[in-house]
Coordinates of C-alpha atoms and ligand atoms in Angstrom, one line a residue:
X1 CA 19.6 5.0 10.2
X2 CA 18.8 8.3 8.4
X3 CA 15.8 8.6 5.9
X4 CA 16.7 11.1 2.5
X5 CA 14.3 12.4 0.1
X6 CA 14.7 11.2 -3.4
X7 CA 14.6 15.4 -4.5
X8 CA 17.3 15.7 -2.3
X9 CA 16.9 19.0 -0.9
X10 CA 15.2 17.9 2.6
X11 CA 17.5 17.3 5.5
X12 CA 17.8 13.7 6.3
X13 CA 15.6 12.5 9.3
X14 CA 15.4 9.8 11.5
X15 CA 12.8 7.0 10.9
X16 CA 10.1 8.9 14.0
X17 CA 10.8 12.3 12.2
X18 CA 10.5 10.6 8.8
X19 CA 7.2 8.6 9.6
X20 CA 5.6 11.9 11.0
X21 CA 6.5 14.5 8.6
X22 CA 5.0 11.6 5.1
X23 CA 5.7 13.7 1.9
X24 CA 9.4 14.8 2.6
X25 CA 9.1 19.0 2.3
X26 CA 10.8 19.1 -0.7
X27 CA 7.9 17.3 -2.6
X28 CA 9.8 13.9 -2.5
X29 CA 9.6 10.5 -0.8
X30 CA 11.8 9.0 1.6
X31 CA 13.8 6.6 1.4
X32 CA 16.8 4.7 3.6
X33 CA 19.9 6.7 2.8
X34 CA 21.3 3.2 2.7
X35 CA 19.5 -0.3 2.1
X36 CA 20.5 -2.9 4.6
X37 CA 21.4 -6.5 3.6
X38 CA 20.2 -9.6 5.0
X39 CA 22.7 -12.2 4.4
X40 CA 21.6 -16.1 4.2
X41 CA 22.7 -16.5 7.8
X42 CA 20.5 -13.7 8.9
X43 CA 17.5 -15.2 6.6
X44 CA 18.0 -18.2 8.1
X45 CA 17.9 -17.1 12.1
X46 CA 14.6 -15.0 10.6
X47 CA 12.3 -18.3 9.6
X48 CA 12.5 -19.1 13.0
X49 CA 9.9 -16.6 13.8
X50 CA 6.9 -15.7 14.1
X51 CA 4.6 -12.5 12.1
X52 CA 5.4 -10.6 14.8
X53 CA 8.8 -10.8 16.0
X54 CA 9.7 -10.9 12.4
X55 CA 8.4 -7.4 11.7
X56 CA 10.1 -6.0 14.8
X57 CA 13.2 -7.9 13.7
X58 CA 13.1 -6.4 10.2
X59 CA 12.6 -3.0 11.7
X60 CA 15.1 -2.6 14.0
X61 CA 17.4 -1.9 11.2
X62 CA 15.6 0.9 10.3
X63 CA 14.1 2.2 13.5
X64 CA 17.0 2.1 15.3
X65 CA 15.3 5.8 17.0
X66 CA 12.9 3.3 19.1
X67 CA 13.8 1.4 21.6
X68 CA 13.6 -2.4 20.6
X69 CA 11.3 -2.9 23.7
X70 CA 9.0 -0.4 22.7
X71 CA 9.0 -1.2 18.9
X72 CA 8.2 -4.9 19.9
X73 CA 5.2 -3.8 21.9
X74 CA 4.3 -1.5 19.3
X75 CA 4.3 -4.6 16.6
X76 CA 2.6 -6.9 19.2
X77 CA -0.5 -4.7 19.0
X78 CA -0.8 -4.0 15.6
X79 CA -1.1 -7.6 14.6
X80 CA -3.0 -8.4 17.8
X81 CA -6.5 -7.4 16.2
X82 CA -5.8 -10.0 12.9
X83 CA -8.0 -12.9 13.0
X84 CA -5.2 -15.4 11.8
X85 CA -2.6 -16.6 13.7
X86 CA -0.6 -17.1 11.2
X87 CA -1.6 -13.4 10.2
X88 CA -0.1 -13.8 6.5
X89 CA -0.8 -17.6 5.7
X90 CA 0.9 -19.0 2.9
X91 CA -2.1 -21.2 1.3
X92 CA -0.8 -23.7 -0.9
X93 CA -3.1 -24.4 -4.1
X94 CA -0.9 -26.6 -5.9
X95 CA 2.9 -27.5 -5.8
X96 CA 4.2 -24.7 -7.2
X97 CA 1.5 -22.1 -6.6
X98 CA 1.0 -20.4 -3.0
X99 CA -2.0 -17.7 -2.2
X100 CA -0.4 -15.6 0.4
X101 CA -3.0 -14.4 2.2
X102 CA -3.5 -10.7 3.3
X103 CA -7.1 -10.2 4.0
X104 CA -6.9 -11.0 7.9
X105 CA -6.6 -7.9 9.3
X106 CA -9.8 -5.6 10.7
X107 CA -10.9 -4.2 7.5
X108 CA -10.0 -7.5 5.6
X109 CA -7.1 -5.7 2.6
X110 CA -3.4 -5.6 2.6
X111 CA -3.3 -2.1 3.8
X112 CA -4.1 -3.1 7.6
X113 CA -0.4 -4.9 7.6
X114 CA 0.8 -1.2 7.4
X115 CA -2.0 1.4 8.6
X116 CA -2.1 -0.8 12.1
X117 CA 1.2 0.0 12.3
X118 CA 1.3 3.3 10.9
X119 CA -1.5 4.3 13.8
X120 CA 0.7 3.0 16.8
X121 CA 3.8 4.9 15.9
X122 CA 1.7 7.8 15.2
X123 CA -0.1 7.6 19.0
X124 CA 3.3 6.4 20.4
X125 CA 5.0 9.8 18.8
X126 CA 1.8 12.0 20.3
X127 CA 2.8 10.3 24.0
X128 CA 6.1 10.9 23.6
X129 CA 6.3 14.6 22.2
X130 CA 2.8 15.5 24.0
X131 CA 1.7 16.7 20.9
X132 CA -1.4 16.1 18.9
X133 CA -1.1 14.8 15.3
X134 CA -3.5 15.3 12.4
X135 CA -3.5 12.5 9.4
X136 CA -4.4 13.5 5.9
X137 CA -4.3 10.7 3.2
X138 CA -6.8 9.7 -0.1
X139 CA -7.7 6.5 -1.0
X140 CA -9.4 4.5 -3.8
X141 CA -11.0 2.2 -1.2
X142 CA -9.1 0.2 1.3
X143 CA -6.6 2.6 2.4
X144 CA -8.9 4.6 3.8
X145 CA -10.9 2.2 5.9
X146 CA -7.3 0.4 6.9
X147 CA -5.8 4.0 8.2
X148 CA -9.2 5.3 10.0
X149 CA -8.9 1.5 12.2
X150 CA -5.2 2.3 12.8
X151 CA -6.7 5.6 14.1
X152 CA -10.0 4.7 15.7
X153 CA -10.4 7.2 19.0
X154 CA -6.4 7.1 19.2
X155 CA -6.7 10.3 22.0
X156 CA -4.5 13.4 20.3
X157 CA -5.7 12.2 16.4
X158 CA -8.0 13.2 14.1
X159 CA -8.1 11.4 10.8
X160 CA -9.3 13.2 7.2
X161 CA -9.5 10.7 4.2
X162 CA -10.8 11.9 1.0
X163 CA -12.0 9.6 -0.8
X164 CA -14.1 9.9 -4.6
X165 CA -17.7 9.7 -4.0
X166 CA -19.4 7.2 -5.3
X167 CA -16.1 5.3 -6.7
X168 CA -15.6 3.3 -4.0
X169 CA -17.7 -0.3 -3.1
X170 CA -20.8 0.4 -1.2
X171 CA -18.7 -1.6 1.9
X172 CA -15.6 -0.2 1.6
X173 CA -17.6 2.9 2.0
X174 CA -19.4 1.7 4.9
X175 CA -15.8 1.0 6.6
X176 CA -15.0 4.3 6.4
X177 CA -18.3 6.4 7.3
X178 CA -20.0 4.0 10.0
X179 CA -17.2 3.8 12.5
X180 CA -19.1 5.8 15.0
X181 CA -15.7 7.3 16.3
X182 CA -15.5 11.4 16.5
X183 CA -11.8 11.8 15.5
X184 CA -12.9 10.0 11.9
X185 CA -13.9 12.4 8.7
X186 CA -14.3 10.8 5.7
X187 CA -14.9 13.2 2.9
X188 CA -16.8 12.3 -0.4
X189 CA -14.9 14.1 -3.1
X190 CA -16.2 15.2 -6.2
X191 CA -14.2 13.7 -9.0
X192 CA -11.6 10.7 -9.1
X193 CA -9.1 9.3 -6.8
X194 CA -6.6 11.3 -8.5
X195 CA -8.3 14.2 -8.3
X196 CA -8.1 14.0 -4.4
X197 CA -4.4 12.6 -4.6
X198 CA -3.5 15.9 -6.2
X199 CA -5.8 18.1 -3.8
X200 CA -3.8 16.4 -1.6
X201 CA -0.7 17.1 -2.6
X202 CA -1.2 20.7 -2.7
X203 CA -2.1 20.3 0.5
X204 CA 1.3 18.8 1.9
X205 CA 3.0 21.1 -0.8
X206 CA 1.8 24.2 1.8
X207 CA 4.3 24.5 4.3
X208 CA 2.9 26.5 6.8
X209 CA -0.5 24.7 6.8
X210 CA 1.2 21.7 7.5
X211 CA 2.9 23.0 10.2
X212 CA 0.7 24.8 11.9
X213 CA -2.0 21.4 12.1
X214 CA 0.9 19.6 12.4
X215 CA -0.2 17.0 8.8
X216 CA 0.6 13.8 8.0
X217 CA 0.1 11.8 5.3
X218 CA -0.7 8.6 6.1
X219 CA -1.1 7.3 2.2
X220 CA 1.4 4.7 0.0
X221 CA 3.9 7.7 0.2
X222 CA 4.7 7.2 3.9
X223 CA 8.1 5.5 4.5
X224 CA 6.4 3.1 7.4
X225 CA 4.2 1.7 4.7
X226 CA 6.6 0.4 2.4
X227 CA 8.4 -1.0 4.9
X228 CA 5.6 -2.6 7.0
X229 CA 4.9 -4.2 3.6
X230 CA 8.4 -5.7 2.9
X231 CA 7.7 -8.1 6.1
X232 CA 4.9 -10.1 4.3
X233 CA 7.2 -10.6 1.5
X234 CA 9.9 -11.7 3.7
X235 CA 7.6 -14.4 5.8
X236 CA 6.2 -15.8 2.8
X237 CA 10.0 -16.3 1.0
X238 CA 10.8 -17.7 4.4
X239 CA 7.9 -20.1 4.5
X240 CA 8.2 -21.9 0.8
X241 CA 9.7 -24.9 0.7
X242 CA 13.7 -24.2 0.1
X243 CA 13.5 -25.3 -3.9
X244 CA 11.7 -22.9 -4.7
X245 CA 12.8 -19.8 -3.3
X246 CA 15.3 -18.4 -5.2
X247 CA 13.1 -19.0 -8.2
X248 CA 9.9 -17.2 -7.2
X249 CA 7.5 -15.0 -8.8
X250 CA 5.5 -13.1 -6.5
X251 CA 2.2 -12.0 -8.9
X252 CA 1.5 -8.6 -7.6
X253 CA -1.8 -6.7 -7.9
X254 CA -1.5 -3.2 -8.2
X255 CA -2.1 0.3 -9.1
X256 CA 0.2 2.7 -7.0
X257 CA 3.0 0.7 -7.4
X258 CA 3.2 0.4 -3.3
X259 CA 2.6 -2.9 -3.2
X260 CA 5.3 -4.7 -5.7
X261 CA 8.3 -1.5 -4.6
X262 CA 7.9 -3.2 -1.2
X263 CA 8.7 -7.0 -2.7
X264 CA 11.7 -5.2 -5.0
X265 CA 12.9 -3.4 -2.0
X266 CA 13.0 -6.1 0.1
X267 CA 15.0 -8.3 -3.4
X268 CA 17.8 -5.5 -3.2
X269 CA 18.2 -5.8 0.5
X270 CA 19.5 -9.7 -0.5
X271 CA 16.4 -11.7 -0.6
X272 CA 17.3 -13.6 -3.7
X273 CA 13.6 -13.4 -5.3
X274 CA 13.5 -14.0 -8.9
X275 CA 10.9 -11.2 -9.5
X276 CA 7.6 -9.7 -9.6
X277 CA 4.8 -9.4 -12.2
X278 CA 3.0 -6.7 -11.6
X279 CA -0.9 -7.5 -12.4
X280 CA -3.2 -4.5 -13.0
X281 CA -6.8 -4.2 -14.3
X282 CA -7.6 -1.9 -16.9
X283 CA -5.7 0.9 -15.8
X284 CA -2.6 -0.2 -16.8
X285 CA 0.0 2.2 -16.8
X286 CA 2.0 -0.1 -14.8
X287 CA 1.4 -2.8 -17.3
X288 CA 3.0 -0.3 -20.2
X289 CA 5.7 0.5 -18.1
X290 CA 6.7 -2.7 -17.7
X291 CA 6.3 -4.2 -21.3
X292 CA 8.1 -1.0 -23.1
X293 CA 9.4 1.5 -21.2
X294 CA 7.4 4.4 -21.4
X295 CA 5.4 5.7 -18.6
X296 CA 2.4 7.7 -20.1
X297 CA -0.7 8.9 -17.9
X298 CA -4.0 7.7 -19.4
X299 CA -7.9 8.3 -18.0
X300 CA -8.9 6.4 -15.2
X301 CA -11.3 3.6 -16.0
X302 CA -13.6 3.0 -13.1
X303 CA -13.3 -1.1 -12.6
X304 CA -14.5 -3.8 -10.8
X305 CA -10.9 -3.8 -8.6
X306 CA -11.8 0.2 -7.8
X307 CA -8.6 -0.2 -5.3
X308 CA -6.5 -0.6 -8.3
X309 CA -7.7 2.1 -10.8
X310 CA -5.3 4.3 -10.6
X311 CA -2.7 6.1 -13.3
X312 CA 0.0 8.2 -11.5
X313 CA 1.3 5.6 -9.2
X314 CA 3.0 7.8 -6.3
X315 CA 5.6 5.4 -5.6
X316 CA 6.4 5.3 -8.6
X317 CA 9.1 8.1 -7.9
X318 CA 11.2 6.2 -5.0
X319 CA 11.4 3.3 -8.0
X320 CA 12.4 6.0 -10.4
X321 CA 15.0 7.4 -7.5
X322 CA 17.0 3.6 -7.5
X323 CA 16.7 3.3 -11.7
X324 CA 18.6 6.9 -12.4
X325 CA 21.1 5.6 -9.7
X326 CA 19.8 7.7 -6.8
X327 CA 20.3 10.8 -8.4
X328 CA 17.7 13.6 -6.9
X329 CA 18.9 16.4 -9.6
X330 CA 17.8 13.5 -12.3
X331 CA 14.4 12.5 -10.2
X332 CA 13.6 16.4 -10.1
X333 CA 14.2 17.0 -13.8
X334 CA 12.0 14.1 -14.5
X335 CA 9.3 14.7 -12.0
X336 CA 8.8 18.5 -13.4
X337 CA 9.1 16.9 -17.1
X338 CA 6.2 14.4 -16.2
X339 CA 4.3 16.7 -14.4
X340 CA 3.7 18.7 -18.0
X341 CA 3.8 16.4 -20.0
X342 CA 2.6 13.4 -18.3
X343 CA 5.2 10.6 -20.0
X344 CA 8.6 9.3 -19.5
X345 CA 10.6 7.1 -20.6
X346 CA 12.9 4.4 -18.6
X347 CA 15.7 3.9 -20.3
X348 CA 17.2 1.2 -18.1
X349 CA 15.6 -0.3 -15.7
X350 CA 15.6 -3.7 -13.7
X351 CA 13.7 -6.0 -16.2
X352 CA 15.4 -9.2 -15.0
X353 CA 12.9 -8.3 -12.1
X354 CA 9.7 -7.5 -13.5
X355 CA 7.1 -9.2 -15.5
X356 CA 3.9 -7.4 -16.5
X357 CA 0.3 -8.5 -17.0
X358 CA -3.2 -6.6 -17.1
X359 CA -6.5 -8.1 -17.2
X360 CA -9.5 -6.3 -18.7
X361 CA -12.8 -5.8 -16.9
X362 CA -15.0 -8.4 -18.6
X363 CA -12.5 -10.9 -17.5
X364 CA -12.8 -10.4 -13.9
X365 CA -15.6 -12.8 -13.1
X366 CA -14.3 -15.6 -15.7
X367 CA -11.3 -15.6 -13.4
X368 CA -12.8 -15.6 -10.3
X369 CA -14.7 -18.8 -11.8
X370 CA -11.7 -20.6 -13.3
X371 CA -9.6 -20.4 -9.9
X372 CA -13.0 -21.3 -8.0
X373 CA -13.3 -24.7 -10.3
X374 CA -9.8 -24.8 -10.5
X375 CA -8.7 -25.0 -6.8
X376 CA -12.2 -24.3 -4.8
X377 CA -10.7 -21.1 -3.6
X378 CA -12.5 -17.6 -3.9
X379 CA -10.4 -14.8 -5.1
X380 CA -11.6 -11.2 -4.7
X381 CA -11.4 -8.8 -7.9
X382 CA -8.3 -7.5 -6.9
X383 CA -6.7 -10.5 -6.4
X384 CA -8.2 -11.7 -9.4
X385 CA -6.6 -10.0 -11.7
X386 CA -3.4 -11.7 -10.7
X387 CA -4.3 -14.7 -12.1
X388 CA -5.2 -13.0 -15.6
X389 CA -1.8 -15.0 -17.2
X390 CA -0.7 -17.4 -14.7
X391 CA 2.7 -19.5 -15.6
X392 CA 2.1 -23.0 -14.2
X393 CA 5.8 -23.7 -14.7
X394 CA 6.7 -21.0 -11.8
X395 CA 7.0 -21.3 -8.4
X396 CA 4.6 -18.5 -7.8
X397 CA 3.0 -16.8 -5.0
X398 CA -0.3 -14.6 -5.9
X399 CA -1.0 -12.0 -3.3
X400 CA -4.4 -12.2 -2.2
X401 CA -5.5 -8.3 -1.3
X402 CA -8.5 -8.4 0.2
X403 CA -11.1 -10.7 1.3
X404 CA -13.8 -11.8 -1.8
X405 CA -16.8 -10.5 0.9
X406 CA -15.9 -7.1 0.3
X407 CA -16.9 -7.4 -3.1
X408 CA -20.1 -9.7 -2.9
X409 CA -21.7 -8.6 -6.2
X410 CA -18.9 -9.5 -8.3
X411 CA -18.5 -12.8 -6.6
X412 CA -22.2 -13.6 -6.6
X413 CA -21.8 -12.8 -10.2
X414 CA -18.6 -15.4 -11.1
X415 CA -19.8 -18.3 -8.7
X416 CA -23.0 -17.9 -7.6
X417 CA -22.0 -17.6 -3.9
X418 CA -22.3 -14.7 -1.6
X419 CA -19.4 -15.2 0.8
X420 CA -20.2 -12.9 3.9
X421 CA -18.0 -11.6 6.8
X422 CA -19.1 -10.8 10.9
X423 CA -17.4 -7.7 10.5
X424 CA -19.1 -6.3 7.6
X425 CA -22.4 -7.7 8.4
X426 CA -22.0 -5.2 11.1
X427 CA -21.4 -2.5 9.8
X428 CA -24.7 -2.7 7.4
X429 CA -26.9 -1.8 10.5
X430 CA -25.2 1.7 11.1
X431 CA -26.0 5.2 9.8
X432 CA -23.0 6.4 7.1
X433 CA -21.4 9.3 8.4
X434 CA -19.9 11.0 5.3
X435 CA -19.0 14.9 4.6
X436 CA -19.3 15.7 0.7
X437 CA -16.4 18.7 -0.2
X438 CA -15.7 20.1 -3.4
X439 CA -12.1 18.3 -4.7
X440 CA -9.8 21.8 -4.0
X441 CA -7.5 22.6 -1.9
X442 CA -8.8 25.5 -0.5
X443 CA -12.3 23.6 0.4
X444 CA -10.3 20.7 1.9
X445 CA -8.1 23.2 3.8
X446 CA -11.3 25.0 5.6
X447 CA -12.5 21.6 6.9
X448 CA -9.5 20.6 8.3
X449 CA -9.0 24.1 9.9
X450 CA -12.6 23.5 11.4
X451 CA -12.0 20.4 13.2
X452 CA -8.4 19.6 13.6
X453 CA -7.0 18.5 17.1
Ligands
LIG501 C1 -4.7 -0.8 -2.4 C2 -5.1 -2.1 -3.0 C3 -4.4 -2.6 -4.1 C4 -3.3 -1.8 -4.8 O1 -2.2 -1.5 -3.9 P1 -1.0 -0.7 -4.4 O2 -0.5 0.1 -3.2 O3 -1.5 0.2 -5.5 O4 0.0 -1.6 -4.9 C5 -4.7 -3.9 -4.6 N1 -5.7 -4.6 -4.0 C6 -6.4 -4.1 -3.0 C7 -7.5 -4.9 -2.4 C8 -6.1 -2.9 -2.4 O5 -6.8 -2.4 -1.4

């Protein structure tokens, strides 16, 4: 299988190339040239399975560059360190509504399902090249912690994650800066998240700099993400109860549109899911997008789901890619449009598919309380916002993010509790480790050029 960028003027790489080299060099994102399909029969051998041998049987159609032994020992350990053994339970809270669980990995968010992962191809590619490997990426929150523990004192790694100082939870923070591993530098940005996501991108945009440190990105752009992601979807659709497959929601929160392209991807391969809403907070481009058409950047509203307040979804391009029927001469015109005048306009895209909903900052903690007397179950902020404009005539199954103890104020707030977790509670009795640079390129490069392996 061969990976293409959706600009369309990158050669086409295999998936270890395509994982390694992130942003495509062109400036766009990779994609499978083709989408395999999963017929019923194949669905049907796949519920057999467990998390995962159903990941390393989902990625052998695309990493068909690794040998299936290696890739199934590669999977093994990334979901060894989950403290599940389901890994993604499906919780039931009533008939027709399912939490699926994704808060069980090391730093308790979705984004260990990918950046464990992620962190074992990336040391399997520096054993087998003998090379060393340096991984750039910026995060809002939980990205960051999720890709430093795919990393943690990997040998032939060093890890940089920008992050916006001060805009991330005091934990999250503490995930990051008191890992006490010396190939880890998280950098405290001045300004938002996507003032580092576009630091960033100049970054990757600088060939020879890339080259020479040998870069790579290791945020929602990388191929391996999206895909790692798609497995969760496919375990859940395979553990619903039959009737109510076909006919399923899954409520999405999100901000870089990462999350929910996974699910869609994963609908176009064959899984017959009847869509997605995609649940923001107050950012809501996404929400606009979704409701009528037009894709306009706004400000960024700092929120109580910080993971989620974002405006220029990145993966928004590889959606845009399928919609102008995988065209990269339209998806450059567009991109270069957008980038002056920051709005576009779908003009057909796969509503069937999508619902839309966005949930306001003051309503955060009235949810958390409703779903808490409703069912006894505490939702984190993130997840939360999910369940903003729930359809209790809909099979539906809510993603659950992250784990509610990475956001105790909040919770305290809603319910009065303080749910706590062993691994955080840890992490309070260590010094942060944290290096404050300015949010340019040139600043970021220096540090990098300091320290890299
Ligand atoms: C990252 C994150 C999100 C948003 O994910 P997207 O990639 O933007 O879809 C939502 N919730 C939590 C807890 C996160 O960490």
């Amino acid at each position: 299988m061969k990976f293409i960028s959706t600009r369309g003027q990158a050669d086409a790489l295999g998936f270890s190339d395509a994982v390694a080299t992130g942003l495509a060099p062109d400036g766009g994102l990779f994609l499978p040239e083709e989408l395999p399909q999963f017929p019923a029969a194949d669905l049907a051998a796949m519920a057999e399975l467990d998390y995962p041998k159903l990941c390393a049987a989902f990625f052998r159609r695309f990493a068909t560059d690794i040998n299936d032994a290696t890739f199934d020992r590669l999977v093994a350990k990334s979901y060894a360190g989950f403290s599940h053994p389901e890994i993604a339970p499906l919780v039931p809270l009533t008939d027709k509504l399912h939490v699926l669980e994704l808060f069980h990995g090391p730093t308790l968010a979705f984004k260990d399902f990918a950046l464990q992962l992620l962190g074992n191809l990336y040391e399997h590619q520096c054993e087998a090249r003998g090379q060393t490997i340096n991984v750039l990426g910026a995060t809002s929150g939980d990205t960051g912690a999720a890709a430093i523990h795919g990393l943690l004192g990997k040998p032939g790694t060093a890890i940089f994650i920008l992050y916006p100082d001060g805009r991330v939870a005091p934990l999250q923070e503490r995930q990051m800066t008191c890992m006490q591993a010396d190939n880890v530098y998280p950098m405290a940005i001045e300004g938002s998240f996507d003032d580092a996501q576009a630091a960033l991108k100049e970054i990757f945009a600088d060939q020879a700099f890339r080259i020479e440190h040998r870069l790579s990105a290791v945020n929602s752009i990388n191929l391996a993400r999206v895909l790692a992601q798609c497995v969760y979807y496919l375990s859940a659709w395979l553990r619903l109860p039959a009737a109510q497959r076909d006919n399923v929601e899954f409520v999405v929160p999100t901000g870089n549109f990462g999350n929910v392209l996974a699910g869609w991807m994963l609908q176009q391969m064959g899984v017959p899911i009847h869509g997605f809403k995609v649940a923001t907070n107050q950012n809501d481009i996404l929400h606009r997008l979704f409701t009528t058409g037009e894709y306009r950047v706004d400000r960024v509203a700092p929120s109580l789901a910080p993971s989620m307040d974002i405006q220029v979804a990145s993966n928004f391009e590889r959606f845009l890619y399928y919609n102008v029927d995988r065209d990269p001469g339209r998806v450059r015109e567009i991109m270069a449009t957008f980038k002056t005048t920051g709005v576009y306009r779908f003009e057909n895209f796969d509503r069937d598919s999508f619902s839309a909903s966005r949930c306001a900052d003051a309503e955060i903690p009235g949810i958390i309380k409703r779903v808490y007397d409703n069912h006894g179950y505490v939702v984190d902020p993130h997840t939360a916002c999910a369940f903003a404009e729930h359809d209790p005539a809909r099979p539906s199954v809510v993603l659950a993010t992250a784990h509610p103890a990475k956001f105790p104020d909040t919770i305290k707030r809603a319910v009065g509790i303080s749910p706590k977790h062993d691994s955080l509670e840890i992490l309070k009795t260590r010094p942060v480790v944290k290096h404050p640079v300015a949010a340019q390129a040139d600043a970021i490069r220096q540090f990098i050029r300091d320290r890299a392996v």
